[in-house]
Coordinates of N, CA, C and O in Angstrom, one line a residue:
M1 N 11.9 74.9 162.1 CA 11.6 74.9 160.6 C 12.1 76.3 160.0 O 11.8 77.3 160.5
T2 N 12.9 76.2 159.0 CA 13.3 77.4 158.3 C 12.1 78.0 157.5 O 11.3 77.3 157.0
A3 N 12.2 79.3 157.4 CA 11.1 80.0 156.6 C 11.2 79.6 155.2 O 12.3 79.5 154.6
P4 N 10.0 79.4 154.6 CA 10.0 79.0 153.2 C 10.4 80.1 152.3 O 10.2 81.3 152.6
H5 N 11.0 79.8 151.1 CA 11.4 80.8 150.1 C 10.2 80.8 149.1 O 9.9 79.8 148.5
I6 N 9.6 82.0 149.1 CA 8.4 82.2 148.2 C 8.7 83.2 147.2 O 9.2 84.3 147.4
L7 N 8.2 82.9 146.0 CA 8.3 83.7 144.8 C 6.9 84.0 144.3 O 6.1 83.1 144.1
I8 N 6.6 85.3 144.1 CA 5.3 85.7 143.5 C 5.6 86.2 142.1 O 6.4 87.1 141.9
I9 N 4.9 85.7 141.1 CA 5.0 86.1 139.7 C 3.6 86.6 139.3 O 2.7 85.8 139.1
D10 N 3.5 87.9 139.1 CA 2.2 88.6 138.8 C 2.6 89.9 138.2 O 3.4 90.6 138.7
D11 N 1.9 90.3 137.2 CA 2.1 91.6 136.5 C 1.3 92.7 137.2 O 1.4 93.9 136.8
N12 N 0.4 92.4 138.1 CA -0.5 93.4 138.8 C 0.1 93.7 140.1 O 0.1 92.9 141.0
Q13 N 0.6 95.0 140.3 CA 1.2 95.4 141.5 C 0.3 95.3 142.7 O 0.8 94.9 143.8
H14 N -1.0 95.6 142.6 CA -1.9 95.5 143.7 C -2.0 94.0 144.2 O -2.0 93.8 145.4
N15 N -2.1 93.1 143.3 CA -2.2 91.7 143.7 C -0.9 91.3 144.4 O -1.0 90.5 145.3
I16 N 0.2 91.7 143.9 CA 1.5 91.4 144.6 C 1.5 91.9 146.0 O 1.8 91.2 146.9
L17 N 1.1 93.2 146.2 CA 1.1 93.8 147.5 C 0.2 93.1 148.5 O 0.5 92.9 149.6
V18 N -1.0 92.7 148.0 CA -1.9 92.0 148.8 C -1.3 90.6 149.3 O -1.3 90.3 150.5
L19 N -0.8 89.9 148.4 CA -0.2 88.6 148.7 C 1.0 88.8 149.6 O 1.2 88.0 150.6
E20 N 1.9 89.8 149.3 CA 3.0 90.0 150.2 C 2.5 90.3 151.6 O 3.1 89.9 152.6
Q21 N 1.5 91.1 151.8 CA 1.0 91.5 153.1 C 0.5 90.3 153.8 O 0.7 90.1 155.0
L22 N -0.3 89.4 153.1 CA -0.8 88.2 153.8 C 0.4 87.3 154.2 O 0.3 86.7 155.3
L23 N 1.4 87.2 153.4 CA 2.6 86.4 153.8 C 3.3 87.0 155.0 O 3.7 86.3 155.9
R24 N 3.5 88.4 155.0 CA 4.1 89.0 156.2 C 3.3 88.8 157.5 O 3.9 88.7 158.5
M25 N 2.0 88.7 157.4 CA 1.2 88.5 158.5 C 1.5 87.1 159.1 O 1.3 86.8 160.3
E26 N 2.1 86.2 158.3 CA 2.5 84.9 158.7 C 4.0 84.8 159.0 O 4.6 83.7 159.0
D27 N 4.6 86.0 159.0 CA 6.1 86.1 159.2 C 6.9 85.5 158.1 O 7.9 84.9 158.4
I28 N 6.4 85.6 156.9 CA 7.1 85.0 155.8 C 7.4 86.1 154.8 O 6.5 86.9 154.4
Q29 N 8.6 86.2 154.4 CA 9.1 87.1 153.3 C 9.0 86.5 152.0 O 9.0 85.2 151.9
S30 N 8.9 87.3 150.9 CA 8.8 86.8 149.6 C 9.6 87.6 148.7 O 10.0 88.7 149.0
R31 N 9.8 87.1 147.5 CA 10.4 87.8 146.4 C 9.4 87.9 145.3 O 8.4 87.1 145.3
R32 N 9.6 88.9 144.4 CA 8.6 89.0 143.3 C 9.2 89.2 142.0 O 10.3 89.7 141.8
L33 N 8.4 88.8 141.0 CA 8.7 89.1 139.6 C 7.5 89.7 139.0 O 6.4 89.0 139.1
A34 N 7.5 90.8 138.4 CA 6.4 91.5 137.8 C 6.2 91.2 136.3 O 5.3 91.7 135.7
S35 N 7.0 90.3 135.8 CA 7.0 90.0 134.4 C 7.6 88.6 134.2 O 8.4 88.1 135.0
T36 N 7.1 87.9 133.1 CA 7.8 86.7 132.7 C 8.8 86.9 131.6 O 9.3 85.9 131.1
N37 N 9.0 88.1 131.2 CA 10.1 88.4 130.3 C 11.4 87.9 130.8 O 11.7 88.2 132.0
Q38 N 12.1 87.2 130.1 CA 13.4 86.7 130.5 C 13.3 85.9 131.8 O 14.2 86.0 132.6
L39 N 12.3 85.1 131.9 CA 12.1 84.3 133.2 C 13.3 83.5 133.6 O 13.7 83.5 134.7
E40 N 13.8 82.7 132.7 CA 15.0 81.9 133.0 C 16.1 82.7 133.6 O 16.7 82.3 134.6
A41 N 16.5 83.8 133.0 CA 17.6 84.6 133.4 C 17.3 85.2 134.8 O 18.2 85.2 135.7
K42 N 16.1 85.6 135.0 CA 15.7 86.1 136.3 C 15.8 85.1 137.4 O 16.2 85.3 138.5
L43 N 15.4 83.8 137.1 CA 15.4 82.8 138.1 C 16.8 82.4 138.5 O 17.1 82.0 139.6
D44 N 17.8 82.7 137.6 CA 19.2 82.4 137.9 C 19.7 83.3 139.1 O 20.7 83.0 139.7
E45 N 18.9 84.4 139.4 CA 19.3 85.3 140.4 C 18.8 84.8 141.8 O 19.2 85.4 142.8
F46 N 18.0 83.8 141.8 CA 17.4 83.3 143.1 C 18.1 82.1 143.6 O 18.7 81.4 142.9
R47 N 17.9 81.9 144.9 CA 18.3 80.6 145.6 C 17.1 79.7 145.3 O 16.1 80.1 144.7
E48 N 17.2 78.5 145.9 CA 16.1 77.6 145.8 C 14.8 78.3 146.2 O 14.7 79.0 147.2
V49 N 13.7 77.9 145.5 CA 12.3 78.5 145.9 C 11.5 77.3 146.3 O 11.5 76.2 145.6
D50 N 10.7 77.5 147.4 CA 9.8 76.4 147.9 C 8.4 76.5 147.3 O 7.8 75.5 147.1
I51 N 7.9 77.7 147.2 CA 6.6 77.9 146.7 C 6.6 79.1 145.7 O 7.2 80.1 145.9
V52 N 5.9 78.9 144.6 CA 5.7 79.9 143.6 C 4.2 80.2 143.5 O 3.4 79.3 143.2
F53 N 3.8 81.5 143.6 CA 2.4 81.9 143.3 C 2.5 82.5 141.9 O 3.1 83.5 141.8
L54 N 1.8 81.9 141.0 CA 2.0 82.3 139.6 C 0.6 82.7 139.0 O -0.3 81.9 138.9
D55 N 0.5 83.9 138.5 CA -0.6 84.4 137.8 C -0.7 83.7 136.5 O 0.3 83.4 135.9
L56 N -1.9 83.4 136.0 CA -2.1 82.7 134.8 C -2.1 83.6 133.6 O -1.6 83.2 132.5
E57 N -2.6 84.8 133.7 CA -2.6 85.7 132.6 C -1.6 86.8 132.7 O -1.7 87.7 133.5
M58 N -0.5 86.6 131.9 CA 0.6 87.5 132.0 C 1.1 87.8 130.5 O 0.9 87.0 129.6
P59 N 1.6 89.0 130.3 CA 2.2 89.3 129.0 C 3.5 88.4 128.9 O 4.0 87.9 129.9
A60 N 4.0 88.3 127.7 CA 5.2 87.5 127.4 C 4.7 86.0 127.6 O 3.8 85.6 126.9
L61 N 5.2 85.3 128.6 CA 4.8 83.9 128.8 C 3.5 83.9 129.7 O 3.6 84.6 130.8
N62 N 2.5 83.2 129.3 CA 1.4 83.1 130.2 C 1.7 82.1 131.3 O 2.8 81.5 131.3
G63 N 0.8 81.9 132.3 CA 1.1 81.0 133.4 C 1.4 79.6 133.0 O 2.3 79.0 133.6
Y64 N 0.7 79.1 132.0 CA 1.0 77.7 131.6 C 2.4 77.6 130.9 O 3.1 76.6 131.2
E65 N 2.8 78.6 130.1 CA 4.1 78.6 129.5 C 5.2 78.7 130.6 O 6.2 78.1 130.6
A66 N 4.9 79.6 131.5 CA 5.9 79.9 132.6 C 6.0 78.6 133.5 O 7.1 78.3 134.0
L67 N 4.9 77.9 133.7 CA 5.0 76.6 134.5 C 6.0 75.7 133.9 O 6.8 75.1 134.7
T68 N 6.1 75.6 132.6 CA 7.1 74.7 131.9 C 8.5 75.1 132.3 O 9.3 74.3 132.6
V69 N 8.7 76.4 132.2 CA 10.0 77.0 132.5 C 10.4 76.7 134.0 O 11.5 76.3 134.3
L70 N 9.4 76.9 134.9 CA 9.6 76.8 136.3 C 9.9 75.3 136.6 O 10.8 75.0 137.4
R71 N 9.2 74.4 136.0 CA 9.4 72.9 136.3 C 10.8 72.5 135.8 O 11.4 71.5 136.3
D72 N 11.4 73.1 134.8 CA 12.6 72.7 134.2 C 13.8 73.4 134.8 O 15.0 73.1 134.6
H73 N 13.6 74.5 135.6 CA 14.7 75.3 136.2 C 15.1 74.7 137.5 O 14.3 74.4 138.3
L74 N 16.4 74.7 137.7 CA 17.0 74.1 138.9 C 16.5 74.8 140.2 O 16.2 74.1 141.2
V75 N 16.3 76.1 140.2 CA 15.8 76.8 141.4 C 14.4 76.5 141.8 O 14.1 76.5 142.9
T76 N 13.6 76.2 140.8 CA 12.1 76.0 141.1 C 11.6 74.6 140.8 O 10.4 74.3 140.9
K77 N 12.4 73.7 140.3 CA 11.9 72.4 139.9 C 11.2 71.6 141.0 O 10.4 70.8 140.7
N78 N 11.6 71.8 142.2 CA 11.0 71.1 143.3 C 9.9 72.0 144.1 O 9.4 71.5 145.1
A79 N 9.7 73.2 143.6 CA 8.8 74.1 144.3 C 7.3 73.6 144.1 O 7.0 73.0 143.0
K80 N 6.5 74.0 145.0 CA 5.0 73.9 144.8 C 4.6 75.1 144.0 O 4.9 76.2 144.4
I81 N 4.0 74.9 142.9 CA 3.6 76.0 142.0 C 2.1 76.1 142.1 O 1.4 75.2 141.7
I82 N 1.7 77.2 142.6 CA 0.2 77.5 142.8 C -0.3 78.5 141.8 O 0.3 79.6 141.7
A83 N -1.3 78.1 141.0 CA -1.9 79.0 140.1 C -2.7 80.0 140.9 O -3.3 79.7 141.9
Y84 N -2.5 81.3 140.6 CA -3.0 82.4 141.4 C -3.7 83.3 140.4 O -3.1 84.1 139.7
S85 N -5.1 83.3 140.3 CA -5.7 83.9 139.2 C -7.2 84.3 139.5 O -7.8 83.7 140.3
V86 N -7.6 85.3 138.7 CA -9.1 85.7 138.8 C -9.9 84.7 137.9 O -11.1 84.7 138.0
H87 N -9.2 84.0 137.0 CA -9.8 83.1 136.1 C -10.2 81.8 136.7 O -9.6 80.7 136.4
T88 N -11.1 81.8 137.6 CA -11.4 80.6 138.4 C -12.0 79.5 137.6 O -12.0 78.3 138.0
S89 N -12.5 79.8 136.4 CA -13.0 78.7 135.5 C -11.9 77.8 135.0 O -12.2 76.8 134.5
Q90 N -10.7 78.2 135.2 CA -9.5 77.5 134.7 C -9.0 76.5 135.8 O -7.9 75.9 135.5
V91 N -9.6 76.4 136.9 CA -9.1 75.5 138.0 C -8.8 74.1 137.5 O -7.7 73.6 137.8
S92 N -9.7 73.5 136.8 CA -9.5 72.1 136.3 C -8.4 72.0 135.3 O -7.6 71.1 135.4
T93 N -8.3 73.0 134.4 CA -7.3 73.0 133.4 C -5.9 73.2 134.1 O -5.0 72.5 133.7
A94 N -5.8 74.1 135.0 CA -4.6 74.4 135.7 C -4.1 73.1 136.5 O -2.9 72.8 136.4
M95 N -5.0 72.4 137.1 CA -4.6 71.2 137.8 C -4.2 70.1 136.9 O -3.2 69.4 137.1
A96 N -4.9 70.0 135.8 CA -4.6 69.0 134.8 C -3.2 69.3 134.1 O -2.5 68.3 133.7
R97 N -2.9 70.5 134.0 CA -1.6 70.9 133.3 C -0.4 70.9 134.3 O 0.7 71.2 133.9
G98 N -0.6 70.6 135.6 CA 0.5 70.3 136.4 C 0.7 71.3 137.6 O 1.7 71.2 138.3
F99 N -0.2 72.2 137.8 CA -0.1 73.1 139.0 C -0.3 72.2 140.3 O -1.1 71.2 140.2
D100 N 0.3 72.6 141.4 CA 0.1 72.0 142.6 C -1.1 72.5 143.4 O -1.4 71.9 144.5
G101 N -1.7 73.5 143.0 CA -2.9 74.0 143.7 C -3.4 75.2 142.9 O -2.8 75.7 141.9
F102 N -4.5 75.8 143.4 CA -5.1 76.9 142.7 C -5.7 77.8 143.8 O -6.5 77.4 144.6
L103 N -5.4 79.1 143.7 CA -6.0 80.1 144.6 C -6.6 81.2 143.7 O -6.0 81.8 142.9
G104 N -7.9 81.3 143.8 CA -8.6 82.3 143.1 C -8.5 83.7 143.7 O -8.5 83.7 145.0
K105 N -8.4 84.7 142.9 CA -8.4 86.0 143.4 C -9.8 86.6 143.5 O -10.6 86.2 142.6
P106 N -10.2 87.4 144.4 CA -9.4 87.9 145.5 C -9.2 86.8 146.6 O -10.1 86.0 146.8
L107 N -8.1 86.9 147.2 CA -7.8 86.0 148.3 C -8.6 86.3 149.5 O -9.0 87.5 149.7
D108 N -8.9 85.4 150.4 CA -9.6 85.5 151.6 C -8.6 85.6 152.7 O -7.9 84.6 153.0
A109 N -8.4 86.8 153.4 CA -7.4 87.0 154.4 C -7.6 86.0 155.6 O -6.6 85.6 156.2
E110 N -8.8 85.7 155.9 CA -9.1 84.8 157.0 C -8.7 83.4 156.7 O -8.2 82.6 157.5
A111 N -9.0 83.0 155.4 CA -8.7 81.6 155.0 C -7.2 81.4 154.6 O -6.7 80.2 154.7
F112 N -6.5 82.4 154.3 CA -5.2 82.3 153.7 C -4.2 81.5 154.7 O -3.4 80.7 154.2
P113 N -4.2 81.8 156.0 CA -3.2 81.1 156.8 C -3.4 79.5 156.7 O -2.4 78.8 156.6
Q114 N -4.6 79.1 156.7 CA -4.8 77.6 156.6 C -4.5 77.1 155.2 O -3.9 76.0 155.0
Q115 N -4.7 77.9 154.2 CA -4.4 77.5 152.8 C -2.9 77.4 152.7 O -2.3 76.5 152.1
L116 N -2.2 78.4 153.2 CA -0.7 78.4 153.2 C -0.1 77.2 153.9 O 0.8 76.5 153.5
E117 N -0.7 76.9 155.1 CA -0.3 75.7 155.8 C -0.4 74.4 155.0 O 0.5 73.6 155.0
K118 N -1.6 74.3 154.3 CA -1.8 73.1 153.5 C -0.7 73.0 152.4 O -0.2 72.0 152.1
I119 N -0.4 74.2 151.8 CA 0.6 74.2 150.7 C 1.9 73.8 151.3 O 2.6 72.9 150.7
L120 N 2.3 74.3 152.4 CA 3.6 74.0 153.1 C 3.6 72.5 153.5 O 4.7 71.9 153.5
N121 N 2.5 71.9 153.8 CA 2.4 70.5 154.1 C 2.3 69.6 152.9 O 2.2 68.4 153.0
G122 N 2.4 70.2 151.7 CA 2.3 69.4 150.5 C 0.9 69.0 150.0 O 0.8 68.1 149.2
E123 N -0.1 69.5 150.7 CA -1.4 69.2 150.3 C -1.9 70.0 149.1 O -1.4 71.2 148.9
T124 N -2.7 69.5 148.3 CA -3.3 70.2 147.1 C -4.4 71.1 147.6 O -5.3 70.6 148.3
I125 N -4.4 72.3 147.1 CA -5.5 73.2 147.5 C -6.2 73.7 146.2 O -5.6 73.9 145.2
R126 N -7.5 73.9 146.4 CA -8.3 74.6 145.3 C -9.2 75.6 146.1 O -10.1 75.1 146.8
Y127 N -9.0 76.8 145.8 CA -9.9 77.9 146.4 C -10.5 78.7 145.4 O -9.7 79.3 144.5
I128 N -11.8 78.8 145.4 CA -12.5 79.7 144.4 C -13.4 80.6 145.3 O -14.3 80.1 146.0
P129 N -13.1 81.9 145.2 CA -13.9 82.9 146.1 C -15.4 82.9 145.6 O -15.7 82.6 144.5

């Protein structure tokens, strides 16, 4: 199996670093966007993406607005898009608006490998710390 192409979209550098480290522990590399400014133009720089971890609260486009762009873009239209947020009260809203899963921050390093496996297998996940 080829390694999945993963994109992290989050404006908080600490959160990006934590998620990148968890992915590296699973021998998976990722790319990052620290802003949703000019999201479509930035996506044009990527190859196909398999999974997007998307923060819900971002300047410029919020996670829900960015979800629409991601679903319409050739690079990410088939990606599993996972809401990745401290706003765990929004899990139902995120799922109803079309996210493929929800991971609440902070992530659990012990649970993450199983959560990632479920995402890769196409299963819906909901994690609230």
